[in-house]
């Protein structure tokens, strides 16, 4: 049942991945390059790419005059979409504008992809430069005309004129240029919606991060901290990609802006290696798996340190990250599949998360390489995928912690069971000698700490009279039933808080606390003897057995458990010798009498200075 469900889930994930890739690759724009972009106010957002021509400057040394002097150098885009992969060339973009507004109508130029190093904007009228704007994430944030997270500026357009927009773009990463012209109201509406979305997604990620750190520190559970390390990389990368970091966190810090992307990816890789290794570790996991995963985490951390120190550059780190990001996933897939087939929800969550990750990554790769459109969904695909993965991995974390707590609970139950077996007589369920010692010592400590009359503790050693003939004649099964019946009779004869124990054979011990004195202790012992006046019915027999009791009283006779038991045992022995069915009190003198050569037993002497009866 679980196997069929897991296989169906895997097939649905695979179909979702393939279908999404086909849909993304099938979405094609149809630009008409070279014609003027009409701005008449009828549409609030105009895709400037549809009228753009472009040229690349491999030397990155050409000026505006150079490119204007060679208009034939501008060609229609080879790709349907404004993406060109990772390249070092400078890109020149030329967009003719047909401004048909009858009165001044400002338009906002917006390049809604923040990871662009330098953007020089030139607005020309009849070949004459009328406006120049400098944008880019490596330029001071305070110099941005609108202070927006994206590269945006208000163009000085003249109603009823033909103008030309020329842009020079240079970047150190992927060159993605979603170029549009917007009315101010539309621009601010889109900017507000994006800020709200980023606040929601970033806030969710930060809440998960703080929660996992708090739980990791509070519970001293490293798995939470590994999860925090893993998702922190995704959170920081999203803050970088959508300009929130440069806008609010590391404003005007070019080093952070250029290094934080690869560093966040390396941090996420370290967390992924460690998190996946610990979650998927199990009895059937090979040592090689753990070694590779831990080694990958160490290598990613060493790469991050070398990058920060300037030993390696961004291009090398990007190549390393592209490989490292896949290793923990590829290493974890076999273990996740095995778990999913067994019906383990941990494996299912991992497979869904990785399917989402591959889909989101594939969409971004297609966007970068010009094989998918640049729009809201594709630009946010990786962030949406990372958010889904954070929630799924939190689910994995919850399931894993549930397993750990279940195992700990089982271990505690087993420990308690073993402890109970070690302190309990298996036949009657009464405490055995070890259990009695623990209870008696606790009672003596409490009695010595109390003041007043009700602080005496009595220990009664009871040996059955007439049990051996029953056991020999009717067998051990009947004898065991009789011992169980005696245990029940004694339990019903004592008070709440008193203890009945079986030391072995037909010897029982009763401990009674909070007695008012010697008379109260004697009356209690006589009540125990009276419990044997009624025969014991063991179907189909009825047996009459008696008991002989020796007792000692604390603190009058002794204050330690060992001596009390010896005194009570010696008194019980002498009672058996003098006729059985009686109760006698023990003490130092009784112990000496029981240890005499005539008695035939050699009892050790009580501690020097011990009070006598």
XYZ file of C-alpha atoms in Angstrom:
613
model
C 0.000 0.000 0.000
C 2.742 2.404 1.023
C 4.868 1.335 -1.940
C 2.095 2.080 -4.472
C 1.399 5.451 -2.853
C 5.092 6.393 -2.890
C 5.506 5.326 -6.539
C 2.433 7.354 -7.542
C 3.812 10.381 -5.735
C 7.156 10.031 -7.497
C 5.446 9.770 -10.887
C 3.386 12.909 -10.183
C 6.528 14.800 -9.160
C 8.300 13.709 -12.346
C 5.309 14.672 -14.500
C 5.121 18.073 -12.776
C 8.817 18.678 -13.407
C 8.724 17.684 -17.092
C 5.472 19.533 -17.754
C 6.755 22.681 -16.115
C 9.927 22.623 -18.172
C 7.990 22.106 -21.385
C 5.609 24.943 -20.555
C 8.448 27.281 -19.653
C 10.407 26.441 -22.794
C 7.317 26.809 -24.959
C 6.534 30.373 -23.861
C 8.018 32.572 -26.561
C 7.810 36.295 -27.124
C 7.586 37.752 -30.600
C 9.555 41.026 -30.616
C 9.490 43.350 -33.579
C 12.961 44.883 -33.351
C 13.774 48.206 -34.979
C 10.374 49.892 -34.857
C 9.733 52.802 -32.531
C 8.150 52.156 -29.174
C 4.857 54.050 -29.055
C 4.102 55.887 -25.795
C 0.613 57.362 -25.944
C -0.635 56.659 -22.412
C -3.167 54.031 -23.500
C -1.063 51.297 -21.890
C 0.496 51.801 -18.465
C 3.371 49.348 -18.960
C 5.252 48.938 -22.234
C 7.815 46.197 -22.875
C 10.767 48.140 -24.292
C 12.479 44.941 -25.403
C 9.973 44.539 -28.232
C 11.506 47.515 -30.058
C 15.139 47.095 -28.991
C 18.283 46.458 -31.033
C 21.583 45.659 -29.401
C 25.318 45.225 -29.783
C 28.058 43.735 -27.601
C 31.335 45.416 -26.725
C 33.910 42.754 -25.893
C 36.505 45.391 -24.986
C 34.082 47.322 -22.751
C 35.773 50.511 -23.990
C 33.274 51.926 -26.494
C 31.600 55.238 -25.751
C 28.198 56.619 -26.697
C 29.723 58.479 -29.659
C 31.383 55.268 -30.842
C 28.163 53.275 -30.976
C 26.098 56.116 -32.431
C 28.651 56.520 -35.207
C 28.071 52.898 -36.197
C 24.284 52.380 -36.221
C 24.690 49.278 -38.382
C 26.375 47.604 -35.439
C 23.035 47.308 -33.663
C 21.263 44.068 -34.523
C 17.957 42.500 -33.651
C 18.198 40.216 -30.589
C 19.142 36.639 -31.411
C 17.030 35.436 -28.489
C 13.331 35.969 -28.037
C 13.952 36.984 -24.439
C 16.177 39.658 -22.815
C 18.693 37.217 -21.319
C 22.246 36.478 -22.429
C 23.782 34.147 -19.877
C 26.904 34.916 -17.874
C 29.275 37.063 -19.947
C 31.869 39.795 -19.514
C 30.896 41.878 -22.547
C 29.251 45.255 -22.203
C 25.792 45.307 -23.756
C 24.461 48.334 -25.647
C 20.689 48.529 -26.096
C 18.967 51.027 -28.438
C 15.214 51.727 -28.256
C 13.524 54.341 -30.548
C 10.680 56.159 -28.797
C 7.587 57.700 -30.371
C 6.174 59.972 -27.655
C 2.591 60.743 -28.655
C 1.386 62.300 -25.441
C -0.102 65.768 -26.037
C 1.106 67.049 -22.709
C 3.980 66.164 -20.449
C 3.529 62.593 -19.299
C 6.506 61.223 -17.326
C 7.509 57.616 -17.873
C 9.603 55.504 -15.529
C 12.322 53.316 -16.996
C 12.565 50.108 -14.958
C 15.044 47.228 -15.205
C 13.495 44.774 -12.762
C 16.549 42.594 -12.210
C 18.741 43.960 -9.444
C 21.942 41.945 -9.973
C 23.306 44.278 -12.651
C 26.595 45.998 -11.848
C 26.445 49.124 -14.025
C 23.692 50.704 -16.131
C 24.302 53.943 -18.054
C 21.098 55.460 -19.464
C 21.246 57.990 -22.312
C 18.165 59.808 -23.615
C 18.652 61.543 -26.959
C 16.542 63.939 -29.005
C 17.511 64.164 -32.670
C 20.901 62.699 -31.801
C 21.524 65.183 -29.004
C 21.987 63.983 -25.435
C 19.288 65.487 -23.202
C 19.495 63.221 -20.131
C 22.027 60.834 -18.596
C 21.384 58.561 -15.611
C 23.747 56.186 -13.799
C 22.295 53.057 -12.197
C 23.615 49.681 -11.021
C 24.080 47.781 -7.785
C 27.791 48.650 -7.578
C 27.049 52.358 -7.569
C 26.073 54.205 -4.370
C 22.490 53.485 -3.419
C 22.020 57.109 -2.382
C 22.598 58.146 -6.003
C 19.655 56.143 -7.307
C 17.078 58.610 -8.676
C 14.066 56.875 -7.123
C 15.697 54.970 -4.252
C 13.959 51.816 -5.459
C 15.241 48.274 -5.060
C 15.272 47.889 -8.894
C 17.137 50.045 -11.399
C 14.579 52.741 -12.157
C 14.539 56.386 -13.178
C 12.067 58.981 -14.545
C 12.762 59.854 -18.188
C 12.535 63.458 -19.405
C 10.303 62.726 -22.410
C 8.940 65.484 -24.610
C 5.330 65.225 -25.801
C 4.877 64.766 -29.530
C 8.555 64.050 -30.198
C 10.710 61.195 -31.428
C 13.493 60.360 -29.015
C 15.950 57.556 -28.552
C 16.876 55.568 -25.472
C 20.377 54.065 -25.353
C 21.623 51.910 -22.472
C 25.048 50.525 -21.673
C 24.853 47.501 -19.352
C 27.685 45.681 -17.653
C 27.460 42.971 -15.009
C 29.576 40.348 -13.294
C 26.875 37.681 -13.270
C 23.947 36.685 -15.427
C 22.934 39.387 -17.875
C 19.146 39.587 -17.595
C 17.547 42.826 -18.798
C 13.744 42.968 -18.270
C 13.390 46.469 -19.697
C 10.067 48.289 -19.437
C 8.565 51.793 -19.440
C 5.793 52.503 -16.925
C 3.554 55.299 -15.872
C 4.490 56.532 -12.367
C 1.287 55.118 -10.869
C 1.878 51.712 -12.424
C 5.533 51.678 -11.394
C 4.744 52.494 -7.773
C 1.934 49.945 -7.705
C 4.237 47.218 -8.977
C 7.004 48.296 -6.588
C 4.612 48.213 -3.627
C 3.318 44.762 -4.554
C 6.882 43.481 -4.872
C 7.865 44.952 -1.503
C 4.867 43.277 0.126
C 5.728 39.954 -1.493
C 9.359 40.200 -0.408
C 8.280 41.155 3.099
C 6.008 38.130 3.273
C 8.500 35.598 1.893
C 11.551 37.045 3.650
C 9.606 37.390 6.897
C 8.521 33.761 6.704
C 12.097 32.670 6.089
C 13.452 34.786 8.941
C 10.777 33.430 11.330
C 11.761 29.859 10.409
C 15.417 30.787 10.857
C 14.937 32.337 14.307
C 12.679 29.477 15.411
C 15.199 26.824 14.367
C 18.086 28.662 16.058
C 16.058 29.036 19.253
C 15.065 25.374 19.248
C 18.608 24.269 18.479
C 20.032 26.238 21.394
C 17.175 25.481 23.798
C 16.995 21.752 23.061
C 20.715 21.384 22.331
C 19.762 19.621 19.116
C 22.230 20.203 16.276
C 19.710 19.248 13.581
C 17.861 22.553 14.105
C 21.102 24.494 13.683
C 21.943 22.605 10.492
C 18.506 23.463 9.162
C 19.101 27.114 10.101
C 22.424 27.090 8.268
C 20.798 25.597 5.181
C 17.873 28.018 4.906
C 19.974 31.075 5.806
C 21.763 30.732 2.469
C 18.458 30.702 0.569
C 17.136 33.692 2.521
C 20.240 35.797 1.899
C 20.294 34.840 -1.799
C 16.687 36.017 -2.197
C 17.484 39.281 -0.414
C 20.313 39.792 -2.895
C 18.430 38.762 -6.032
C 15.500 41.088 -5.406
C 17.482 44.063 -4.091
C 16.122 44.040 -0.535
C 19.581 43.501 0.927
C 21.126 46.441 -0.916
C 18.114 48.568 -0.067
C 18.027 47.897 3.673
C 20.857 45.662 4.930
C 24.202 46.192 3.185
C 23.521 49.547 1.524
C 26.547 51.023 -0.292
C 28.772 48.014 0.425
C 30.144 46.882 -2.950
C 32.181 44.042 -1.430
C 29.107 42.503 0.190
C 27.022 43.037 -2.939
C 29.540 41.190 -5.132
C 30.430 38.433 -2.648
C 27.196 37.694 -0.814
C 25.676 35.651 -3.657
C 28.395 32.968 -3.879
C 28.826 33.028 -0.089
C 25.121 32.434 0.529
C 25.196 29.505 -1.908
C 28.214 28.003 -0.097
C 26.527 28.459 3.298
C 23.415 26.730 1.981
C 25.595 23.899 0.645
C 27.255 23.400 4.033
C 23.846 23.228 5.712
C 22.440 20.898 3.040
C 25.305 18.422 3.393
C 25.006 18.289 7.182
C 21.190 18.350 7.364
C 20.605 15.648 4.741
C 23.358 13.462 6.201
C 21.895 13.505 9.706
C 18.269 13.052 8.646
C 18.945 10.148 6.263
C 21.484 8.435 8.525
C 20.280 5.031 9.680
C 21.271 1.407 10.259
C 21.250 0.706 6.510
C 23.289 3.823 5.615
C 26.861 3.196 4.503
C 29.783 4.888 6.186
C 30.828 6.235 2.812
C 27.623 8.272 2.611
C 28.339 10.021 5.905
C 31.985 10.597 5.012
C 31.159 12.107 1.620
C 28.456 14.368 3.086
C 30.641 15.613 5.941
C 33.574 16.000 3.561
C 31.393 18.045 1.210
C 30.415 20.348 4.084
C 34.084 20.846 5.036
C 35.029 21.537 1.396
C 32.211 24.088 0.992
C 33.253 25.847 4.207
C 36.913 25.895 3.094
C 35.888 27.321 -0.286
C 33.912 30.081 1.441
C 36.925 30.942 3.612
C 39.219 31.057 0.556
C 36.730 33.263 -1.289
C 36.478 35.718 1.602
C 40.282 35.830 1.841
C 40.528 36.623 -1.878
C 42.397 33.438 -2.769
C 39.820 32.512 -5.439
C 37.549 34.739 -7.503
C 33.825 34.780 -8.194
C 34.039 32.846 -11.456
C 35.818 29.907 -9.796
C 33.403 29.929 -6.860
C 30.420 29.960 -9.212
C 31.743 26.844 -10.932
C 32.307 25.107 -7.599
C 28.856 26.057 -6.330
C 27.147 24.723 -9.462
C 28.628 21.294 -8.668
C 28.372 21.376 -4.872
C 24.677 22.298 -4.938
C 23.824 19.005 -6.677
C 25.992 16.587 -4.667
C 23.923 16.452 -1.420
C 20.734 16.010 -3.443
C 22.157 13.265 -5.666
C 23.720 11.520 -2.664
C 20.471 11.689 -0.705
C 18.063 10.530 -3.433
C 18.688 6.736 -3.012
C 18.071 6.896 0.737
C 15.006 9.098 0.284
C 13.555 6.725 -2.328
C 14.031 3.753 0.016
C 12.269 5.594 2.801
C 9.442 6.713 0.512
C 8.878 3.136 -0.704
C 8.635 2.019 2.937
C 5.984 4.690 3.476
C 8.273 6.979 5.495
C 7.039 10.573 5.207
C 10.607 11.876 5.585
C 11.574 10.322 2.262
C 8.409 11.600 0.584
C 9.029 15.179 1.775
C 12.623 15.050 0.570
C 11.612 13.852 -2.900
C 8.926 16.527 -3.259
C 11.345 19.225 -2.075
C 14.016 18.108 -4.521
C 11.522 17.941 -7.395
C 10.554 21.549 -6.636
C 14.231 22.490 -6.370
C 15.119 20.933 -9.739
C 12.138 22.575 -11.414
C 12.910 26.035 -9.992
C 16.598 25.681 -10.845
C 15.794 24.512 -14.360
C 13.505 27.507 -14.916
C 16.225 29.933 -13.759
C 18.816 28.261 -15.995
C 16.448 28.553 -18.951
C 15.815 32.223 -18.120
C 19.541 32.954 -17.910
C 20.205 31.237 -21.222
C 17.323 32.883 -23.047
C 15.099 29.820 -23.362
C 12.313 30.984 -21.038
C 10.485 34.308 -20.766
C 11.475 36.900 -18.193
C 8.329 37.593 -16.203
C 7.033 37.620 -12.643
C 6.751 33.836 -12.378
C 10.076 32.897 -13.915
C 12.063 35.566 -12.055
C 10.479 34.443 -8.764
C 10.594 30.725 -9.516
C 13.719 30.085 -7.467
C 12.442 32.119 -4.503
C 9.071 30.364 -4.569
C 10.819 27.005 -4.821
C 13.173 27.880 -1.954
C 10.206 28.878 0.234
C 8.387 25.616 -0.495
C 11.593 23.706 0.262
C 12.064 25.547 3.576
C 8.568 24.513 4.658
C 9.043 20.920 3.471
C 12.394 20.672 5.230
C 10.781 22.049 8.381
C 8.267 19.229 8.027
C 11.193 16.798 7.662
C 12.730 18.324 10.777
C 9.480 17.844 12.681
C 9.168 14.218 11.555
C 12.788 13.534 12.460
C 12.408 15.073 15.914
C 9.235 13.046 16.408
C 11.209 9.878 15.625
C 13.964 10.917 18.027
C 11.453 11.627 20.798
C 9.687 8.317 20.118
C 12.965 6.447 20.358
C 13.852 8.311 23.547
C 10.443 7.498 25.010
C 10.843 3.820 24.137
C 14.313 3.839 25.660
C 12.902 5.433 28.834
C 10.126 2.842 29.007
C 12.629 0.041 28.528
C 14.868 1.534 31.201
C 11.933 1.857 33.585
C 10.898 -1.702 32.805
C 14.418 -2.972 33.475
C 14.538 -0.941 36.670
C 11.186 -2.340 37.704
C 12.382 -5.889 36.999
C 15.538 -5.243 39.000
C 13.542 -3.957 42.000
C 10.475 -6.240 41.819
C 9.796 -9.866 42.717
C 8.603 -11.497 39.448
C 6.160 -13.894 41.183
C 4.225 -11.596 43.509
C 4.985 -8.183 42.024
C 6.186 -7.015 45.435
C 9.482 -5.156 45.888
C 12.470 -7.484 46.193
C 15.492 -6.975 48.464
C 16.912 -4.205 46.231
C 13.580 -2.409 46.045
C 13.068 -2.769 49.795
C 16.503 -1.307 50.560
C 15.783 1.789 48.434
C 12.372 2.314 50.053
C 13.620 1.618 53.595
C 16.564 4.009 53.297
C 14.266 6.766 52.024
C 11.833 6.138 54.908
C 14.631 6.218 57.508
C 16.014 9.490 56.133
C 12.550 11.034 56.252
C 11.951 9.747 59.798
C 15.241 11.127 61.104
C 14.438 14.503 59.535
C 11.014 14.659 61.205
C 10.317 15.617 64.810
C 7.535 14.459 67.077
C 6.071 11.127 68.110
C 4.973 9.860 64.686
C 8.483 9.404 63.362
C 9.113 5.735 64.143
C 9.711 3.158 61.411
C 9.184 -0.551 62.072
C 10.588 -3.411 59.988
C 8.830 -6.794 60.299
C 10.533 -9.960 59.069
C 7.893 -12.673 58.473
C 8.508 -16.351 57.719
C 5.614 -18.683 56.881
C 4.891 -21.639 59.167
C 3.749 -24.754 57.336
C 4.565 -23.645 53.805
C 7.178 -26.312 53.014
C 4.794 -29.289 53.447
C 2.277 -27.643 51.120
C 4.976 -26.988 48.520
C 6.388 -30.525 48.760
C 3.036 -32.295 48.656
C 1.118 -30.258 46.098
C 3.959 -28.984 43.899
C 5.553 -25.669 43.119
C 2.580 -24.360 41.129
C 0.302 -24.600 44.141
C 3.113 -23.251 46.327
C 3.487 -20.236 44.048
C -0.270 -19.594 44.173
C -0.114 -19.739 47.959
C 2.740 -17.203 48.034
C 0.720 -14.887 45.791
C -2.285 -15.250 48.116
C -0.092 -14.467 51.152
C 1.220 -11.342 49.402
C -2.346 -10.210 48.738
C -3.372 -10.895 52.355
C -0.449 -8.847 53.679
C -1.172 -5.957 51.294
C -4.762 -5.829 52.489
C -3.591 -5.764 56.116
C -1.251 -2.789 55.942
C -1.941 0.932 55.693
C -1.507 3.156 52.686
C 2.145 4.110 52.458
C 3.384 0.896 54.105
C 5.575 -1.482 52.100
C 5.320 -5.267 51.676
C 8.336 -6.997 50.115
C 9.378 -10.565 49.381
C 13.005 -11.447 49.943
C 12.753 -14.950 48.495
C 11.247 -18.330 49.353
C 8.559 -17.809 51.985
C 10.191 -14.791 53.635
C 8.346 -11.483 53.551
C 9.202 -8.066 54.999
C 6.704 -5.397 55.983
C 7.821 -1.825 56.643
C 5.488 0.593 58.383
C 6.135 4.331 58.772
C 4.899 7.096 61.071
C 4.259 4.893 64.078
C 3.732 6.682 67.382
C 5.998 4.392 69.426
C 6.746 0.887 70.658
C 3.169 0.012 71.580
C 1.901 1.082 68.156
C 4.590 -1.045 66.488
C 3.624 -4.104 68.540
C -0.079 -3.704 67.756
C 0.707 -3.450 64.056
C 2.752 -6.671 64.195
C -0.058 -8.516 65.995
C -2.456 -7.368 63.251
C -0.125 -8.954 60.706
C -0.154 -12.242 62.636
C -3.947 -12.117 62.827
C -4.069 -12.004 59.018
C -3.107 -15.710 58.990
C -6.019 -16.811 61.153
C -8.166 -17.396 58.058
C -7.246 -20.327 55.743
C -6.026 -19.661 52.202
C -8.274 -21.053 49.478
C -6.214 -22.298 46.515
C -8.770 -24.060 44.305
C -9.580 -26.867 45.020
C -7.618 -26.835 48.291
C -7.771 -24.850 51.482
C -4.537 -24.376 53.405
C -3.935 -23.086 56.897
C -0.489 -21.591 57.287
C 0.801 -19.290 59.970
C 3.680 -16.910 60.360
C 6.450 -15.989 62.731
C 7.456 -12.351 62.933
C 10.558 -10.604 64.188
C 10.689 -6.831 64.135
C 12.928 -3.895 64.948
C 12.069 -0.249 65.485
C 13.901 2.855 64.308
C 15.320 4.982 65.733
C 15.026 3.130 69.036
C 16.809 -0.070 67.924
C 18.882 1.177 64.983
C 19.003 3.953 62.438
C 20.322 2.132 59.373
C 18.535 -0.367 57.125
C 21.119 -3.158 57.321
C 21.115 -3.305 61.107
C 17.324 -3.096 61.341
C 16.930 -6.044 58.986
C 19.499 -8.086 60.930
C 17.776 -7.354 64.211
C 14.362 -8.290 62.800
C 15.758 -11.447 61.153
C 17.449 -12.566 64.389
C 14.216 -12.011 66.341
C 12.222 -13.975 63.749
C 14.752 -16.837 63.952
C 14.506 -17.030 67.716
C 10.712 -16.916 67.432
C 10.800 -19.922 65.093
C 13.066 -21.738 67.562
C 10.740 -21.029 70.487
C 7.525 -22.335 68.983
C 6.490 -20.345 65.874
C 3.323 -18.319 65.384
C 4.616 -15.496 67.561
C 6.043 -12.005 67.274
C 9.329 -10.920 68.864
C 11.203 -7.694 68.875
C 14.862 -7.658 67.908
C 17.832 -5.675 69.084
C 21.521 -5.988 69.856
C 20.884 -8.489 72.659
C 18.639 -10.636 70.502
C 21.247 -10.591 67.753
C 23.922 -11.819 70.213
C 21.581 -14.527 71.397
C 20.856 -15.683 67.833
C 24.595 -15.654 67.098
C 25.534 -17.796 70.112
C 26.949 -21.299 69.523
C 23.807 -22.820 71.049
C 21.673 -21.072 68.459
C 23.810 -22.397 65.638
C 23.972 -19.138 63.659
C 26.875 -16.671 63.405
C 25.455 -13.150 63.045
C 27.883 -10.219 62.736
C 27.942 -7.873 65.724
C 26.125 -4.557 65.395
C 28.162 -1.364 65.082
C 29.814 -0.232 68.295
C 27.645 2.124 70.264
C 24.404 0.975 68.597
C 21.454 1.332 71.006
C 19.898 -1.905 72.296
C 16.270 -2.892 72.807
